[in-house]
Tab-separated table of C-alpha atoms and ligand atoms in Angstrom:
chain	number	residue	atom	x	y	z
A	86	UNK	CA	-3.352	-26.889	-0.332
A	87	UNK	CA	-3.687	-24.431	-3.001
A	88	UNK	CA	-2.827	-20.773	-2.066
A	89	UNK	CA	-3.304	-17.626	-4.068
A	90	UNK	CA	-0.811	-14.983	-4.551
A	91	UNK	CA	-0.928	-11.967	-2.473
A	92	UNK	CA	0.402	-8.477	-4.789
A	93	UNK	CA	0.585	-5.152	-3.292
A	94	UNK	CA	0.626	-1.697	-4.934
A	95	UNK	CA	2.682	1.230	-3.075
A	96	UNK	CA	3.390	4.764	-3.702
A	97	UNK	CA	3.427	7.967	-2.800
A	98	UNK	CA	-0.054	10.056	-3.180
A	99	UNK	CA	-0.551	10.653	-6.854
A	100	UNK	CA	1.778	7.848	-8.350
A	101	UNK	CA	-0.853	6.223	-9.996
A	102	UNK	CA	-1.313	3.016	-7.665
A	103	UNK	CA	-4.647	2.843	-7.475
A	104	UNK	CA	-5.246	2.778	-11.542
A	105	UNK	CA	-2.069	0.570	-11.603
A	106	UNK	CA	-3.941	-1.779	-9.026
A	107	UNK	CA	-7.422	-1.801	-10.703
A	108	UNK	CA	-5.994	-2.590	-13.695
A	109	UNK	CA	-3.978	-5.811	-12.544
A	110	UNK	CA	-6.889	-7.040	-10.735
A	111	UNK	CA	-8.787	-6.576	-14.365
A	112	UNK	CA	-5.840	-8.495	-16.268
A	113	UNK	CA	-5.572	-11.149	-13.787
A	114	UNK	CA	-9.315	-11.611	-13.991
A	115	UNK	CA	-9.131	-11.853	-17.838
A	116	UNK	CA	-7.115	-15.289	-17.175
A	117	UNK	CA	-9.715	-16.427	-14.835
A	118	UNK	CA	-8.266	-15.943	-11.904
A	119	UNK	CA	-10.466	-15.117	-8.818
A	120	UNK	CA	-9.005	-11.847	-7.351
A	121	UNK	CA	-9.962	-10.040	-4.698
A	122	UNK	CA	-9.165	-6.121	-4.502
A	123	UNK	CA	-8.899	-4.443	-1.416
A	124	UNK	CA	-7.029	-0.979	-0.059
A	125	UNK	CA	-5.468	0.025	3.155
A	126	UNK	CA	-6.815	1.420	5.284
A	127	UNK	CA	-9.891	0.313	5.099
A	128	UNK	CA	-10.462	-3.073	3.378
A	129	UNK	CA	-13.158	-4.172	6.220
A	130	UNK	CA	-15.827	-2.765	8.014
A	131	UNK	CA	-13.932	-1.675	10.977
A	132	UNK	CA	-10.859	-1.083	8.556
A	133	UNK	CA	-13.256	1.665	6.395
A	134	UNK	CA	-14.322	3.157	9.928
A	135	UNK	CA	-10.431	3.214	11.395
A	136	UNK	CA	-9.939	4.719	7.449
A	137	UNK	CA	-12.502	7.796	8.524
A	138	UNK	CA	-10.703	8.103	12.082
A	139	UNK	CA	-7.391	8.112	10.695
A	140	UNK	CA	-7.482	10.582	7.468
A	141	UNK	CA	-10.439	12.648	7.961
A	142	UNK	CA	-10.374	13.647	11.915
A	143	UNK	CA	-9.250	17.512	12.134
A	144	UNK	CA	-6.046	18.562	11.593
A	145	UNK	CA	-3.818	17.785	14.861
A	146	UNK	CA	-6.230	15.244	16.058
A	147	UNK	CA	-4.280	12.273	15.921
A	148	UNK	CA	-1.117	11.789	17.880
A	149	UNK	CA	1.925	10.172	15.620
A	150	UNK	CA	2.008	7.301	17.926
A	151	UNK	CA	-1.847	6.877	17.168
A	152	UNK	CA	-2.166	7.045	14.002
A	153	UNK	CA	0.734	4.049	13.873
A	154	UNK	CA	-1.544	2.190	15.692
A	155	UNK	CA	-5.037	2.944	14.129
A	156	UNK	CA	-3.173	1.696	10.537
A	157	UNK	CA	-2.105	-1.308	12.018
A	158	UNK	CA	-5.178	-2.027	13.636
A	159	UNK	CA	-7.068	-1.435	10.385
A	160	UNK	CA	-4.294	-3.973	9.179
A	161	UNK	CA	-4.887	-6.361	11.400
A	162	UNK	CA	-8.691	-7.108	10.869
A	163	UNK	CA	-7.461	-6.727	6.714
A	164	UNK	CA	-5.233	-9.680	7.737
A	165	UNK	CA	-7.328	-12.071	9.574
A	166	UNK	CA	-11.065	-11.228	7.646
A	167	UNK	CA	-10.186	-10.722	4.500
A	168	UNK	CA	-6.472	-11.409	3.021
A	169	UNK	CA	-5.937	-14.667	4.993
A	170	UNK	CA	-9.041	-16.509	3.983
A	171	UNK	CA	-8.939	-15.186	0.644
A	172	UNK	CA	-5.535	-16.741	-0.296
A	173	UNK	CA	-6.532	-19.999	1.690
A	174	UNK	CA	-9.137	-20.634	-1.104
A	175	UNK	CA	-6.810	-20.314	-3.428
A	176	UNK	CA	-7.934	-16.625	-4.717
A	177	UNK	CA	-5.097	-13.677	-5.263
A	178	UNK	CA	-5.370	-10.595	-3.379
A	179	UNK	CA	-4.587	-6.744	-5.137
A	180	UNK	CA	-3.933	-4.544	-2.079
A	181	UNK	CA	-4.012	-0.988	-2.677
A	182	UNK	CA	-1.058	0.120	-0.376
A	183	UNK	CA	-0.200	-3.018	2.555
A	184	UNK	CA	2.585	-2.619	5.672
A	185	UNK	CA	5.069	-0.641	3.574
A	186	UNK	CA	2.609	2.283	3.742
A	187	UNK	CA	2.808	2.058	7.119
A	188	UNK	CA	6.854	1.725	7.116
A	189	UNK	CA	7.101	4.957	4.394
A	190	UNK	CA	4.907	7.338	5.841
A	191	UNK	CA	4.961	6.450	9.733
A	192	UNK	CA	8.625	4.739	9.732
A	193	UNK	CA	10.322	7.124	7.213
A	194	UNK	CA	8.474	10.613	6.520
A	195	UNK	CA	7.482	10.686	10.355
A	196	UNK	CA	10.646	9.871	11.916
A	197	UNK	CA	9.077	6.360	13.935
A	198	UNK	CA	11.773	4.769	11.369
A	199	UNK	CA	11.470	1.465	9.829
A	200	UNK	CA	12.016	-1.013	12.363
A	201	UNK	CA	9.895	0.740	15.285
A	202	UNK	CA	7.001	0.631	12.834
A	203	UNK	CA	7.752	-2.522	11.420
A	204	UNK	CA	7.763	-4.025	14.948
A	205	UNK	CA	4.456	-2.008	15.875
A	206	UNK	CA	2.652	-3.938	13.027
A	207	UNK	CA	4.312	-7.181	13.555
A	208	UNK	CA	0.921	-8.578	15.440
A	209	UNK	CA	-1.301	-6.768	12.617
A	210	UNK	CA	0.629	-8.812	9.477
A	211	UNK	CA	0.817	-12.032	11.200
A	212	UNK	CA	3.265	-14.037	8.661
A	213	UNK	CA	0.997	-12.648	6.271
A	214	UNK	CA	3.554	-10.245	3.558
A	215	UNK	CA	2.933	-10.038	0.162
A	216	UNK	CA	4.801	-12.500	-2.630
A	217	UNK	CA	5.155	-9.013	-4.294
A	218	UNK	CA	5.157	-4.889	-3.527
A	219	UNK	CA	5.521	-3.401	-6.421
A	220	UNK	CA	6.122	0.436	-5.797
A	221	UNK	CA	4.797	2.682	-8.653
A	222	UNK	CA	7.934	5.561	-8.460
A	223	UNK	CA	7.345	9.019	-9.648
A	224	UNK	CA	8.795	12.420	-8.867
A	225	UNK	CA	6.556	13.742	-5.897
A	226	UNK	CA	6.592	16.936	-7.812
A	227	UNK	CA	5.111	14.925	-10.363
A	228	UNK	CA	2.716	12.897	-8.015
A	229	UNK	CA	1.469	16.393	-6.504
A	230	UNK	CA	0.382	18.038	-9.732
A	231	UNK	CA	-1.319	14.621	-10.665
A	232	UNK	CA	-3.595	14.976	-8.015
A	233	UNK	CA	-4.295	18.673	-8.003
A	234	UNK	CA	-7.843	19.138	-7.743
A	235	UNK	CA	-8.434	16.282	-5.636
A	236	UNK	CA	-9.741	16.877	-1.670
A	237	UNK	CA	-6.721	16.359	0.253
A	238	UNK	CA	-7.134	13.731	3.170
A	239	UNK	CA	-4.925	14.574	6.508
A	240	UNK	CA	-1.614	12.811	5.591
A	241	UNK	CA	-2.104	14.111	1.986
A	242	UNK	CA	-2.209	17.921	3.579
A	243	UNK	CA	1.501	17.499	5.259
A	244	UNK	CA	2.795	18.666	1.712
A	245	UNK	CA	5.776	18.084	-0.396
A	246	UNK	CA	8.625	17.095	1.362
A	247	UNK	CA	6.491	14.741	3.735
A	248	UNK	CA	5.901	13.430	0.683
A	249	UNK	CA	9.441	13.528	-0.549
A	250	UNK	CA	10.575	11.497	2.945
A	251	UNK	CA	7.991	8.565	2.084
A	252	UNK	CA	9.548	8.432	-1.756
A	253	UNK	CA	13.256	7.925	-0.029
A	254	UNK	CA	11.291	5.389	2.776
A	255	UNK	CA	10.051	3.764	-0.240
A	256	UNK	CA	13.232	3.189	-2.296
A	257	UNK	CA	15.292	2.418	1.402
A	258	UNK	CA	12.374	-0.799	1.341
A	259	UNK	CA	13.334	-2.132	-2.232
A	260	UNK	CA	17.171	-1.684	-1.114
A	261	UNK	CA	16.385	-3.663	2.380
A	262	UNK	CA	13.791	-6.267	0.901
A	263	UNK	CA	14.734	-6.737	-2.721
A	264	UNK	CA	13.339	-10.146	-3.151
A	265	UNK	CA	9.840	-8.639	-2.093
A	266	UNK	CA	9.731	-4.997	-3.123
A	267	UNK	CA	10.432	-3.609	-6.261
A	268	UNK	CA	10.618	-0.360	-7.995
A	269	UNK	CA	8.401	0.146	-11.079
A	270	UNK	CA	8.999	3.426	-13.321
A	271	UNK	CA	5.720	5.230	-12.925
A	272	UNK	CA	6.284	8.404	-15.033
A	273	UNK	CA	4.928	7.170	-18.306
A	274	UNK	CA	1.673	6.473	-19.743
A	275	UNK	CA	-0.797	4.096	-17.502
A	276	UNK	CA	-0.641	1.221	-20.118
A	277	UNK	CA	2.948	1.671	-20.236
A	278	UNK	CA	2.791	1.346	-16.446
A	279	UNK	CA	1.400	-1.701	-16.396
A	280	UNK	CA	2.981	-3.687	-18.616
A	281	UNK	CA	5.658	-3.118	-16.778
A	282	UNK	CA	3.807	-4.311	-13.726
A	283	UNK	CA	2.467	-7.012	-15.231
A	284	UNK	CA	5.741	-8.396	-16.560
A	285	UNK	CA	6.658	-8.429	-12.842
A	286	UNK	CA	3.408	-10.291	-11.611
A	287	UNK	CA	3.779	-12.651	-13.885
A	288	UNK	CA	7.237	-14.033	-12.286
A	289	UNK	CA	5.158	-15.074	-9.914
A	290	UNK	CA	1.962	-17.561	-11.435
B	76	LIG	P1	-4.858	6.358	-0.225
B	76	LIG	O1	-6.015	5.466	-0.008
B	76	LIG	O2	-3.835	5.933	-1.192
B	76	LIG	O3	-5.405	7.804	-0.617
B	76	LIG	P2	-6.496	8.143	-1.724
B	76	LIG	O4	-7.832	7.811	-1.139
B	76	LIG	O5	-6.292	9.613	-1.902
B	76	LIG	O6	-6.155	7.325	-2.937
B	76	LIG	O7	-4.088	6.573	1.132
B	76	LIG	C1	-4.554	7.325	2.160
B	76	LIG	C2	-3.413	8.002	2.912
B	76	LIG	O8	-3.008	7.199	4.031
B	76	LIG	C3	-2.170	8.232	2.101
B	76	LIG	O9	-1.784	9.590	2.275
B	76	LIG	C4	-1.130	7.359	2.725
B	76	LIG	C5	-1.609	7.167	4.117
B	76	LIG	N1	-1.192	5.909	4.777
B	76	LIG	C6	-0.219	5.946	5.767
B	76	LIG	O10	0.308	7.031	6.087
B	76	LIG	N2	0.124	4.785	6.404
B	76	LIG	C7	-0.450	3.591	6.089
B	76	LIG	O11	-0.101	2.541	6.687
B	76	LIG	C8	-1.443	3.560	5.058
B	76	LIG	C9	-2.099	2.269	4.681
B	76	LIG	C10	-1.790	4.745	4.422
Protein backbone atom coordinates (compact mmCIF):
# COMPACT_ATOMS: atom_id res chain seq x y z
CA UNK A 1 0.00 0.00 0.00
CA UNK A 2 1.15 3.38 -0.75
CA UNK A 3 1.34 5.82 2.25
CA UNK A 4 2.00 9.52 2.27
CA UNK A 5 4.34 11.28 4.47
CA UNK A 6 3.09 12.94 7.49
CA UNK A 7 5.44 16.56 8.31
CA UNK A 8 4.76 18.66 11.22
CA UNK A 9 5.65 22.32 11.90
CA UNK A 10 6.36 23.39 15.72
CA UNK A 11 7.26 26.47 17.47
CA UNK A 12 6.78 28.77 19.82
CA UNK A 13 4.05 31.70 19.05
CA UNK A 14 5.62 33.99 16.52
CA UNK A 15 8.40 31.62 15.05
CA UNK A 16 7.10 31.72 11.80
CA UNK A 17 5.47 28.09 11.55
CA UNK A 18 2.56 28.79 10.05
CA UNK A 19 4.26 30.73 6.85
CA UNK A 20 6.98 27.99 7.11
CA UNK A 21 4.03 25.37 6.83
CA UNK A 22 2.01 27.08 4.01
CA UNK A 23 4.84 27.35 2.13
CA UNK A 24 5.93 23.53 2.18
CA UNK A 25 2.52 22.50 1.47
CA UNK A 26 2.88 25.05 -1.75
CA UNK A 27 6.41 23.45 -2.75
CA UNK A 28 5.31 20.01 -2.27
CA UNK A 29 2.27 20.76 -4.39
CA UNK A 30 4.51 22.23 -7.17
CA UNK A 31 5.87 18.45 -7.58
CA UNK A 32 2.43 17.17 -7.72
CA UNK A 33 2.06 15.86 -4.71
CA UNK A 34 -1.47 15.79 -3.10
CA UNK A 35 -1.06 17.50 0.35
CA UNK A 36 -3.31 18.11 2.75
CA UNK A 37 -2.78 21.13 5.33
CA UNK A 38 -4.24 21.09 8.54
CA UNK A 39 -3.43 22.90 12.20
CA UNK A 40 -3.86 21.87 15.74
CA UNK A 41 -6.16 22.48 17.37
CA UNK A 42 -8.63 22.49 15.23
CA UNK A 43 -8.16 20.55 11.95
CA UNK A 44 -11.96 19.10 12.14
CA UNK A 45 -15.18 20.24 12.93
CA UNK A 46 -15.20 19.30 16.49
CA UNK A 47 -11.31 20.03 16.50
CA UNK A 48 -12.18 24.00 15.31
CA UNK A 49 -14.99 23.98 18.12
CA UNK A 50 -12.52 22.28 20.99
CA UNK A 51 -9.98 25.19 19.21
CA UNK A 52 -12.74 28.04 20.42
CA UNK A 53 -13.15 26.20 23.94
CA UNK A 54 -9.62 25.89 24.49
CA UNK A 55 -7.97 29.46 23.46
CA UNK A 56 -10.73 31.82 23.54
CA UNK A 57 -12.83 30.88 26.91
CA UNK A 58 -12.03 33.75 29.63
CA UNK A 59 -9.05 33.98 31.29
CA UNK A 60 -8.94 31.23 34.23
CA UNK A 61 -11.60 29.21 32.62
CA UNK A 62 -9.86 26.21 31.85
CA UNK A 63 -8.26 24.03 34.45
CA UNK A 64 -4.47 22.81 33.40
CA UNK A 65 -5.63 19.32 33.56
CA UNK A 66 -8.45 20.38 31.01
CA UNK A 67 -7.01 22.04 28.70
CA UNK A 68 -4.48 18.73 28.36
CA UNK A 69 -7.37 16.98 27.62
CA UNK A 70 -9.46 19.31 25.29
CA UNK A 71 -5.94 19.33 22.94
CA UNK A 72 -5.82 15.82 22.90
CA UNK A 73 -9.28 15.35 22.25
CA UNK A 74 -9.11 17.84 19.37
CA UNK A 75 -6.11 15.45 18.46
CA UNK A 76 -7.79 12.59 18.50
CA UNK A 77 -10.70 13.27 15.96
CA UNK A 78 -7.42 15.11 13.78
CA UNK A 79 -6.07 11.51 13.97
CA UNK A 80 -8.81 9.25 13.05
CA UNK A 81 -10.92 11.88 10.39
CA UNK A 82 -8.48 13.48 8.83
CA UNK A 83 -4.55 12.51 9.13
CA UNK A 84 -5.14 8.71 9.06
CA UNK A 85 -7.19 8.47 5.93
CA UNK A 86 -5.31 11.06 4.30
CA UNK A 87 -1.93 9.21 4.38
CA UNK A 88 -3.82 5.84 3.61
CA UNK A 89 -4.49 7.28 0.08
CA UNK A 90 -1.28 7.94 -0.32
CA UNK A 91 -1.55 11.96 0.19
CA UNK A 92 1.11 13.91 2.68
CA UNK A 93 -0.16 15.76 5.52
CA UNK A 94 1.42 19.59 6.67
CA UNK A 95 0.30 19.91 10.31
CA UNK A 96 0.53 23.21 11.73
CA UNK A 97 1.76 22.29 15.32
CA UNK A 98 0.91 18.07 16.14
CA UNK A 99 1.56 16.23 19.86
CA UNK A 100 4.77 18.15 20.56
CA UNK A 101 2.59 21.25 21.09
CA UNK A 102 0.93 19.49 23.47
CA UNK A 103 4.34 18.07 25.16
CA UNK A 104 6.00 21.96 25.05
CA UNK A 105 3.35 23.95 26.32
CA UNK A 106 1.30 21.44 28.65
CA UNK A 107 4.39 18.96 29.44
CA UNK A 108 7.16 21.63 29.69
CA UNK A 109 5.96 25.42 30.19
CA UNK A 110 3.05 24.04 32.50
CA UNK A 111 4.87 21.76 34.64
CA UNK A 112 2.48 18.32 33.49
CA UNK A 113 6.15 17.36 32.07
CA UNK A 114 6.75 15.33 29.09
CA UNK A 115 5.86 11.94 29.83
CA UNK A 116 2.48 12.72 31.86
CA UNK A 117 1.38 14.54 28.72
CA UNK A 118 2.80 12.28 26.39
CA UNK A 119 0.90 9.42 28.11
CA UNK A 120 -2.39 11.65 28.31
CA UNK A 121 -2.35 11.80 24.42
CA UNK A 122 -1.22 8.34 23.85
CA UNK A 123 -5.08 7.27 22.88
CA UNK A 124 -5.43 10.69 20.81
CA UNK A 125 -2.10 9.82 18.38
CA UNK A 126 -2.85 6.26 17.99
CA UNK A 127 0.60 5.01 16.26
CA UNK A 128 -0.02 7.90 14.24
CA UNK A 129 3.58 10.44 14.77
CA UNK A 130 4.89 12.31 12.18
CA UNK A 131 7.99 10.94 9.75
CA UNK A 132 9.17 14.55 10.58
CA UNK A 133 8.72 17.70 13.31
CA UNK A 134 10.59 20.16 12.20
CA UNK A 135 10.73 22.97 14.96
CA UNK A 136 11.14 26.53 13.50
CA UNK A 137 13.66 28.00 16.61
CA UNK A 138 13.78 31.63 17.32
CA UNK A 139 14.55 33.76 20.35
CA UNK A 140 11.05 34.18 22.13
CA UNK A 141 12.09 37.74 22.47
CA UNK A 142 12.24 37.59 18.91
CA UNK A 143 8.97 35.49 18.40
CA UNK A 144 7.08 38.13 20.74
CA UNK A 145 7.90 41.28 18.81
CA UNK A 146 7.00 39.28 15.56
CA UNK A 147 3.65 39.03 16.57
CA UNK A 148 3.03 42.36 18.22
CA UNK A 149 -0.09 43.64 17.01
CA UNK A 150 -1.71 40.44 16.72
CA UNK A 151 -4.96 39.53 19.25
CA UNK A 152 -3.46 37.38 21.74
CA UNK A 153 -5.37 33.96 22.23
CA UNK A 154 -5.32 32.56 26.08
CA UNK A 155 -2.03 30.54 26.02
CA UNK A 156 -0.50 33.40 23.92
CA UNK A 157 -1.48 35.95 27.02
CA UNK A 158 0.73 33.79 29.71
CA UNK A 159 3.73 36.01 28.40
CA UNK A 160 7.38 35.62 27.97
CA UNK A 161 8.83 33.19 30.02
CA UNK A 162 5.77 30.73 29.48
CA UNK A 163 6.94 31.15 26.34
CA UNK A 164 10.58 30.79 27.15
CA UNK A 165 9.66 27.18 29.09
CA UNK A 166 7.97 25.81 25.73
CA UNK A 167 11.36 26.98 23.65
CA UNK A 168 13.55 24.73 26.32
CA UNK A 169 10.39 21.87 26.07
CA UNK A 170 11.00 22.20 22.49
CA UNK A 171 14.79 21.73 22.19
CA UNK A 172 14.52 18.84 25.37
CA UNK A 173 12.13 16.96 22.27
CA UNK A 174 14.88 17.16 19.47
CA UNK A 175 17.50 15.96 22.28
CA UNK A 176 14.96 12.94 23.35
CA UNK A 177 13.59 12.12 19.72
CA UNK A 178 16.35 13.08 17.33
CA UNK A 179 15.44 10.77 14.58
CA UNK A 180 11.91 12.56 14.51
CA UNK A 181 12.35 16.14 15.65
CA UNK A 182 14.63 18.53 14.48
CA UNK A 183 15.70 22.01 15.05
CA UNK A 184 15.50 24.45 12.10
CA UNK A 185 17.20 28.07 12.52
CA UNK A 186 14.21 30.34 12.24
CA UNK A 187 15.81 33.82 12.68
CA UNK A 188 16.45 34.62 9.07
CA UNK A 189 14.49 35.59 6.17
CA UNK A 190 11.22 33.27 5.36
CA UNK A 191 12.79 31.96 2.05
CA UNK A 192 15.87 31.38 3.87
CA UNK A 193 13.69 29.45 6.32
CA UNK A 194 12.51 27.23 4.10
CA UNK A 195 15.06 26.10 2.20
CA UNK A 196 16.31 25.00 5.05
CA UNK A 197 13.11 23.15 5.73
CA UNK A 198 12.82 21.91 2.61
CA UNK A 199 16.30 20.41 2.45
CA UNK A 200 15.06 18.45 5.50
CA UNK A 201 11.67 17.24 3.89
CA UNK A 202 13.23 16.15 1.19
CA UNK A 203 15.28 13.29 3.20
CA UNK A 204 12.26 11.92 3.37
CA UNK A 205 10.41 11.40 -0.50
P1 LIG B 1 -1.56 28.59 16.97
O1 LIG B 1 -2.65 28.06 16.12
O2 LIG B 1 -0.18 28.37 16.53
O3 LIG B 1 -1.82 30.14 17.20
P2 LIG B 1 -2.14 31.23 16.09
O4 LIG B 1 -3.58 31.06 15.71
O5 LIG B 1 -1.88 32.50 16.84
O6 LIG B 1 -1.19 30.99 14.95
O7 LIG B 1 -1.65 27.94 18.41
C1 LIG B 1 -2.61 28.25 19.32
C2 LIG B 1 -2.06 28.17 20.74
O8 LIG B 1 -2.32 26.87 21.30
C3 LIG B 1 -0.58 28.38 20.86
O9 LIG B 1 -0.36 29.34 21.88
C4 LIG B 1 -0.03 27.06 21.32
C5 LIG B 1 -1.19 26.41 21.99
N1 LIG B 1 -1.19 24.93 21.99
C6 LIG B 1 -0.91 24.25 23.16
O10 LIG B 1 -0.64 24.87 24.21
N2 LIG B 1 -0.95 22.88 23.16
C7 LIG B 1 -1.26 22.17 22.04
O11 LIG B 1 -1.28 20.91 22.07
C8 LIG B 1 -1.53 22.88 20.83
C9 LIG B 1 -1.87 22.14 19.57
C10 LIG B 1 -1.49 24.27 20.84
Amino acid sequence: MVTGRFVSLEGIDGSGKSTQAHLLAEALRARGIEVVETREPGGTPLGEEIRRLVLHSPKGAVAPGAEVHLFAASRAQHVDRLIRPALARGAWVVSDRFVDSSLAFQGAARGFGIETVLEANRTAVDGCLPDLTLVIDVPPATATWRRSGNGDDRIEAEGIAFQEAAAEGYRELARRFPERVILVDGDGEPAAVHAAVLARVEALA
